[in-house]
Amino acid sequence: MASTQLDQLKQFTKVVADTGDFASMKQYAPQDATTNPSLILKASAQPDNAWLLDKAVKDGGASTAPAAVIDQLLVLFGGEILKIVPGRVSTEVDARLSFDIKGSIDKARAIISLYEKAGISRERVLIKLASTWEGIKAAEQLAKELVHCNMTLLFSFAQAVACAHARVQLLSP
């Protein structure tokens, strides 16, 4: 039986989708998925996904602050993704918080809380943080709270070592 290059790759590593395209995830069957706000924005513009944006605005409650709606939207997409992938979904903390330890921790806790309110265990969620010194310190604290992190924007061995010392779950160089 001939196998595809994707099948061969799956023998040696976990395939992680970096998209908000549900059809692609269903077609290629990745183990995990990661999202970023720009991919979710693009996916939310698709007619089939309009209901997610409508729900995010509605679920934002009395506060229709853009940040609250964005958080809701990320979690709604994450929940839909988790219906497709058997593993975890990474949800990104706002990149503007990359140099703010407290802000990153607070945003990560808020995202985890939204997932848990939606009935999704924190075990299936990775919080994606930038591998700045502040992001790594935030991840270190979050690890103590059993919040797993995926560190992105990692460009050096020194960053990787610092992430390992912080007990992060995943590195995304």
PDB file of C-alpha atoms in Angstrom:
ATOM      1  CA  MET A   1       0.000   0.000   0.000  1.00  0.00           C
ATOM      2  CA  ALA A   2       1.498   3.308  -1.079  1.00  0.00           C
ATOM      3  CA  SER A   3       1.545   5.990   1.522  1.00  0.00           C
ATOM      4  CA  THR A   4       1.619   9.712   1.045  1.00  0.00           C
ATOM      5  CA  GLN A   5       4.387  11.993   2.224  1.00  0.00           C
ATOM      6  CA  LEU A   6       1.999  13.156   4.951  1.00  0.00           C
ATOM      7  CA  ASP A   7       1.508   9.568   6.134  1.00  0.00           C
ATOM      8  CA  GLN A   8       5.277   9.097   6.200  1.00  0.00           C
ATOM      9  CA  LEU A   9       5.734  12.305   8.178  1.00  0.00           C
ATOM     10  CA  LYS A  10       3.110  11.215  10.713  1.00  0.00           C
ATOM     11  CA  GLN A  11       5.248   8.142  11.486  1.00  0.00           C
ATOM     12  CA  PHE A  12       8.013  10.341  12.926  1.00  0.00           C
ATOM     13  CA  THR A  13       6.334  13.447  14.287  1.00  0.00           C
ATOM     14  CA  LYS A  14       3.061  15.016  15.301  1.00  0.00           C
ATOM     15  CA  VAL A  15       1.406  16.979  12.555  1.00  0.00           C
ATOM     16  CA  VAL A  16       0.072  20.313  13.763  1.00  0.00           C
ATOM     17  CA  ALA A  17      -2.287  22.398  11.656  1.00  0.00           C
ATOM     18  CA  ASP A  18      -1.706  26.154  11.667  1.00  0.00           C
ATOM     19  CA  THR A  19      -5.015  27.275  10.227  1.00  0.00           C
ATOM     20  CA  GLY A  20      -8.579  28.205  10.994  1.00  0.00           C
ATOM     21  CA  ASP A  21      -9.792  26.174   8.015  1.00  0.00           C
ATOM     22  CA  PHE A  22     -11.904  23.341   9.400  1.00  0.00           C
ATOM     23  CA  ALA A  23     -12.151  21.545   6.042  1.00  0.00           C
ATOM     24  CA  SER A  24      -8.358  21.303   5.744  1.00  0.00           C
ATOM     25  CA  MET A  25      -8.123  19.924   9.266  1.00  0.00           C
ATOM     26  CA  LYS A  26     -10.726  17.285   8.482  1.00  0.00           C
ATOM     27  CA  GLN A  27      -8.929  16.380   5.252  1.00  0.00           C
ATOM     28  CA  TYR A  28      -5.390  16.119   6.654  1.00  0.00           C
ATOM     29  CA  ALA A  29      -6.241  14.893  10.173  1.00  0.00           C
ATOM     30  CA  PRO A  30      -3.512  16.617  12.204  1.00  0.00           C
ATOM     31  CA  GLN A  31      -2.850  15.590  15.805  1.00  0.00           C
ATOM     32  CA  ASP A  32      -2.950  19.148  17.156  1.00  0.00           C
ATOM     33  CA  ALA A  33      -3.722  22.623  15.892  1.00  0.00           C
ATOM     34  CA  THR A  34      -2.496  26.114  16.525  1.00  0.00           C
ATOM     35  CA  THR A  35      -4.156  29.377  15.715  1.00  0.00           C
ATOM     36  CA  ASN A  36      -3.188  32.982  15.636  1.00  0.00           C
ATOM     37  CA  PRO A  37      -5.481  35.985  15.502  1.00  0.00           C
ATOM     38  CA  SER A  38      -4.757  36.760  11.849  1.00  0.00           C
ATOM     39  CA  LEU A  39      -5.714  33.215  10.762  1.00  0.00           C
ATOM     40  CA  ILE A  40      -8.866  33.323  12.862  1.00  0.00           C
ATOM     41  CA  LEU A  41      -9.782  36.723  11.434  1.00  0.00           C
ATOM     42  CA  LYS A  42      -9.418  35.305   7.928  1.00  0.00           C
ATOM     43  CA  ALA A  43     -11.438  32.194   8.806  1.00  0.00           C
ATOM     44  CA  SER A  44     -14.168  34.215  10.540  1.00  0.00           C
ATOM     45  CA  ALA A  45     -14.725  36.111   7.279  1.00  0.00           C
ATOM     46  CA  GLN A  46     -15.834  32.876   5.601  1.00  0.00           C
ATOM     47  CA  PRO A  47     -19.641  32.629   5.290  1.00  0.00           C
ATOM     48  CA  ASP A  48     -19.712  29.176   6.927  1.00  0.00           C
ATOM     49  CA  ASN A  49     -18.058  30.645  10.030  1.00  0.00           C
ATOM     50  CA  ALA A  50     -20.132  33.818  10.393  1.00  0.00           C
ATOM     51  CA  TRP A  51     -22.079  32.215  13.231  1.00  0.00           C
ATOM     52  CA  LEU A  52     -18.886  32.042  15.302  1.00  0.00           C
ATOM     53  CA  LEU A  53     -18.308  35.782  14.986  1.00  0.00           C
ATOM     54  CA  ASP A  54     -21.965  36.480  15.792  1.00  0.00           C
ATOM     55  CA  LYS A  55     -21.734  34.247  18.866  1.00  0.00           C
ATOM     56  CA  ALA A  56     -18.470  35.878  19.988  1.00  0.00           C
ATOM     57  CA  VAL A  57     -20.087  39.320  19.853  1.00  0.00           C
ATOM     58  CA  LYS A  58     -23.163  38.038  21.698  1.00  0.00           C
ATOM     59  CA  ASP A  59     -21.107  36.168  24.304  1.00  0.00           C
ATOM     60  CA  GLY A  60     -18.994  39.270  24.884  1.00  0.00           C
ATOM     61  CA  GLY A  61     -21.955  40.335  26.993  1.00  0.00           C
ATOM     62  CA  ALA A  62     -22.464  43.910  28.041  1.00  0.00           C
ATOM     63  CA  SER A  63     -18.816  44.509  27.323  1.00  0.00           C
ATOM     64  CA  THR A  64     -18.467  44.685  23.574  1.00  0.00           C
ATOM     65  CA  ALA A  65     -14.834  45.652  23.999  1.00  0.00           C
ATOM     66  CA  PRO A  66     -12.862  44.336  21.029  1.00  0.00           C
ATOM     67  CA  ALA A  67     -10.499  42.388  23.299  1.00  0.00           C
ATOM     68  CA  ALA A  68     -13.393  40.493  24.911  1.00  0.00           C
ATOM     69  CA  VAL A  69     -14.889  39.657  21.515  1.00  0.00           C
ATOM     70  CA  ILE A  70     -11.505  38.521  20.188  1.00  0.00           C
ATOM     71  CA  ASP A  71     -10.954  36.265  23.200  1.00  0.00           C
ATOM     72  CA  GLN A  72     -14.429  34.773  22.734  1.00  0.00           C
ATOM     73  CA  LEU A  73     -13.787  34.256  19.032  1.00  0.00           C
ATOM     74  CA  LEU A  74     -10.430  32.544  19.632  1.00  0.00           C
ATOM     75  CA  VAL A  75     -12.007  30.189  22.163  1.00  0.00           C
ATOM     76  CA  LEU A  76     -15.014  29.454  19.933  1.00  0.00           C
ATOM     77  CA  PHE A  77     -12.700  28.559  17.055  1.00  0.00           C
ATOM     78  CA  GLY A  78     -10.533  26.565  19.450  1.00  0.00           C
ATOM     79  CA  GLY A  79     -13.577  24.613  20.610  1.00  0.00           C
ATOM     80  CA  GLU A  80     -14.566  23.812  17.029  1.00  0.00           C
ATOM     81  CA  ILE A  81     -11.004  22.777  16.234  1.00  0.00           C
ATOM     82  CA  LEU A  82     -10.977  20.437  19.229  1.00  0.00           C
ATOM     83  CA  LYS A  83     -14.000  18.660  17.757  1.00  0.00           C
ATOM     84  CA  ILE A  84     -11.727  17.755  14.818  1.00  0.00           C
ATOM     85  CA  VAL A  85      -8.261  17.148  16.278  1.00  0.00           C
ATOM     86  CA  PRO A  86      -7.674  14.513  18.952  1.00  0.00           C
ATOM     87  CA  GLY A  87      -4.932  16.472  20.699  1.00  0.00           C
ATOM     88  CA  ARG A  88      -4.597  20.095  21.724  1.00  0.00           C
ATOM     89  CA  VAL A  89      -5.200  23.542  20.331  1.00  0.00           C
ATOM     90  CA  SER A  90      -2.824  26.439  20.936  1.00  0.00           C
ATOM     91  CA  THR A  91      -4.473  29.788  21.519  1.00  0.00           C
ATOM     92  CA  GLU A  92      -2.331  32.887  21.291  1.00  0.00           C
ATOM     93  CA  VAL A  93      -2.095  35.628  23.887  1.00  0.00           C
ATOM     94  CA  ASP A  94      -2.218  39.089  22.325  1.00  0.00           C
ATOM     95  CA  ALA A  95       1.267  39.832  20.971  1.00  0.00           C
ATOM     96  CA  ARG A  96       1.084  43.334  22.442  1.00  0.00           C
ATOM     97  CA  LEU A  97       1.531  41.657  25.831  1.00  0.00           C
ATOM     98  CA  SER A  98       4.854  40.050  24.844  1.00  0.00           C
ATOM     99  CA  PHE A  99       6.811  42.306  27.219  1.00  0.00           C
ATOM    100  CA  ASP A 100       4.236  42.311  30.037  1.00  0.00           C
ATOM    101  CA  ILE A 101       4.487  39.412  32.497  1.00  0.00           C
ATOM    102  CA  LYS A 102       1.352  40.246  34.471  1.00  0.00           C
ATOM    103  CA  GLY A 103      -0.658  41.102  31.366  1.00  0.00           C
ATOM    104  CA  SER A 104       0.330  37.817  29.705  1.00  0.00           C
ATOM    105  CA  ILE A 105      -0.559  35.807  32.806  1.00  0.00           C
ATOM    106  CA  ASP A 106      -3.891  37.589  33.219  1.00  0.00           C
ATOM    107  CA  LYS A 107      -4.782  37.071  29.534  1.00  0.00           C
ATOM    108  CA  ALA A 108      -3.758  33.387  29.681  1.00  0.00           C
ATOM    109  CA  ARG A 109      -5.902  32.849  32.771  1.00  0.00           C
ATOM    110  CA  ALA A 110      -8.840  34.573  31.063  1.00  0.00           C
ATOM    111  CA  ILE A 111      -8.485  32.370  27.976  1.00  0.00           C
ATOM    112  CA  ILE A 112      -8.269  29.200  30.080  1.00  0.00           C
ATOM    113  CA  SER A 113     -11.325  30.339  32.040  1.00  0.00           C
ATOM    114  CA  LEU A 114     -13.308  30.807  28.809  1.00  0.00           C
ATOM    115  CA  TYR A 115     -12.350  27.317  27.651  1.00  0.00           C
ATOM    116  CA  GLU A 116     -13.311  25.809  30.995  1.00  0.00           C
ATOM    117  CA  LYS A 117     -16.663  27.653  30.952  1.00  0.00           C
ATOM    118  CA  ALA A 118     -17.207  26.058  27.530  1.00  0.00           C
ATOM    119  CA  GLY A 119     -16.579  22.624  29.067  1.00  0.00           C
ATOM    120  CA  ILE A 120     -13.093  22.216  27.603  1.00  0.00           C
ATOM    121  CA  SER A 121     -10.355  20.991  29.924  1.00  0.00           C
ATOM    122  CA  ARG A 122      -7.166  23.013  30.210  1.00  0.00           C
ATOM    123  CA  GLU A 123      -5.375  19.759  29.348  1.00  0.00           C
ATOM    124  CA  ARG A 124      -6.500  20.217  25.732  1.00  0.00           C
ATOM    125  CA  VAL A 125      -5.338  23.838  25.510  1.00  0.00           C
ATOM    126  CA  LEU A 126      -1.886  25.312  25.052  1.00  0.00           C
ATOM    127  CA  ILE A 127      -1.445  29.013  25.680  1.00  0.00           C
ATOM    128  CA  LYS A 128       0.805  30.454  22.994  1.00  0.00           C
ATOM    129  CA  LEU A 129       3.230  33.112  24.258  1.00  0.00           C
ATOM    130  CA  ALA A 130       6.153  34.913  22.679  1.00  0.00           C
ATOM    131  CA  SER A 131       9.576  33.663  23.811  1.00  0.00           C
ATOM    132  CA  THR A 132      10.590  37.034  25.196  1.00  0.00           C
ATOM    133  CA  TRP A 133      12.100  37.122  28.669  1.00  0.00           C
ATOM    134  CA  GLU A 134       8.729  38.326  29.983  1.00  0.00           C
ATOM    135  CA  GLY A 135       6.822  35.661  28.052  1.00  0.00           C
ATOM    136  CA  ILE A 136       9.058  32.942  29.454  1.00  0.00           C
ATOM    137  CA  LYS A 137       8.582  34.270  33.000  1.00  0.00           C
ATOM    138  CA  ALA A 138       4.810  34.287  32.423  1.00  0.00           C
ATOM    139  CA  ALA A 139       4.972  30.689  31.159  1.00  0.00           C
ATOM    140  CA  GLU A 140       6.976  29.675  34.209  1.00  0.00           C
ATOM    141  CA  GLN A 141       4.221  30.986  36.499  1.00  0.00           C
ATOM    142  CA  LEU A 142       1.478  29.464  34.366  1.00  0.00           C
ATOM    143  CA  ALA A 143       3.187  26.050  34.478  1.00  0.00           C
ATOM    144  CA  LYS A 144       2.868  26.174  38.274  1.00  0.00           C
ATOM    145  CA  GLU A 145      -0.885  26.647  37.746  1.00  0.00           C
ATOM    146  CA  LEU A 146      -1.023  23.645  35.388  1.00  0.00           C
ATOM    147  CA  VAL A 147      -1.545  25.868  32.366  1.00  0.00           C
ATOM    148  CA  HIS A 148       0.483  24.440  29.494  1.00  0.00           C
ATOM    149  CA  CYS A 149       2.286  26.826  27.158  1.00  0.00           C
ATOM    150  CA  ASN A 150       3.473  26.810  23.563  1.00  0.00           C
ATOM    151  CA  MET A 151       6.332  29.256  23.117  1.00  0.00           C
ATOM    152  CA  THR A 152       6.581  30.950  19.741  1.00  0.00           C
ATOM    153  CA  LEU A 153       8.984  33.453  18.181  1.00  0.00           C
ATOM    154  CA  LEU A 154      11.863  31.320  19.388  1.00  0.00           C
ATOM    155  CA  PHE A 155      15.079  32.113  17.541  1.00  0.00           C
ATOM    156  CA  SER A 156      17.953  31.001  19.753  1.00  0.00           C
ATOM    157  CA  PHE A 157      19.280  28.148  21.819  1.00  0.00           C
ATOM    158  CA  ALA A 158      19.334  30.470  24.856  1.00  0.00           C
ATOM    159  CA  GLN A 159      15.588  31.032  24.499  1.00  0.00           C
ATOM    160  CA  ALA A 160      15.008  27.281  24.190  1.00  0.00           C
ATOM    161  CA  VAL A 161      17.000  26.593  27.357  1.00  0.00           C
ATOM    162  CA  ALA A 162      15.103  29.294  29.252  1.00  0.00           C
ATOM    163  CA  CYS A 163      11.807  27.779  28.057  1.00  0.00           C
ATOM    164  CA  ALA A 164      12.925  24.340  29.222  1.00  0.00           C
ATOM    165  CA  HIS A 165      13.788  25.729  32.645  1.00  0.00           C
ATOM    166  CA  ALA A 166      10.332  27.339  32.752  1.00  0.00           C
ATOM    167  CA  ARG A 167       8.793  23.874  32.148  1.00  0.00           C
ATOM    168  CA  VAL A 168       6.872  24.850  29.018  1.00  0.00           C
ATOM    169  CA  GLN A 169       5.012  22.157  27.105  1.00  0.00           C
ATOM    170  CA  LEU A 170       5.984  22.993  23.533  1.00  0.00           C
ATOM    171  CA  LEU A 171       8.472  25.081  21.565  1.00  0.00           C
ATOM    172  CA  SER A 172       7.539  26.494  18.166  1.00  0.00           C
ATOM    173  CA  PRO A 173      10.762  27.781  16.586  1.00  0.00           C
TER     174      PRO A 173
END
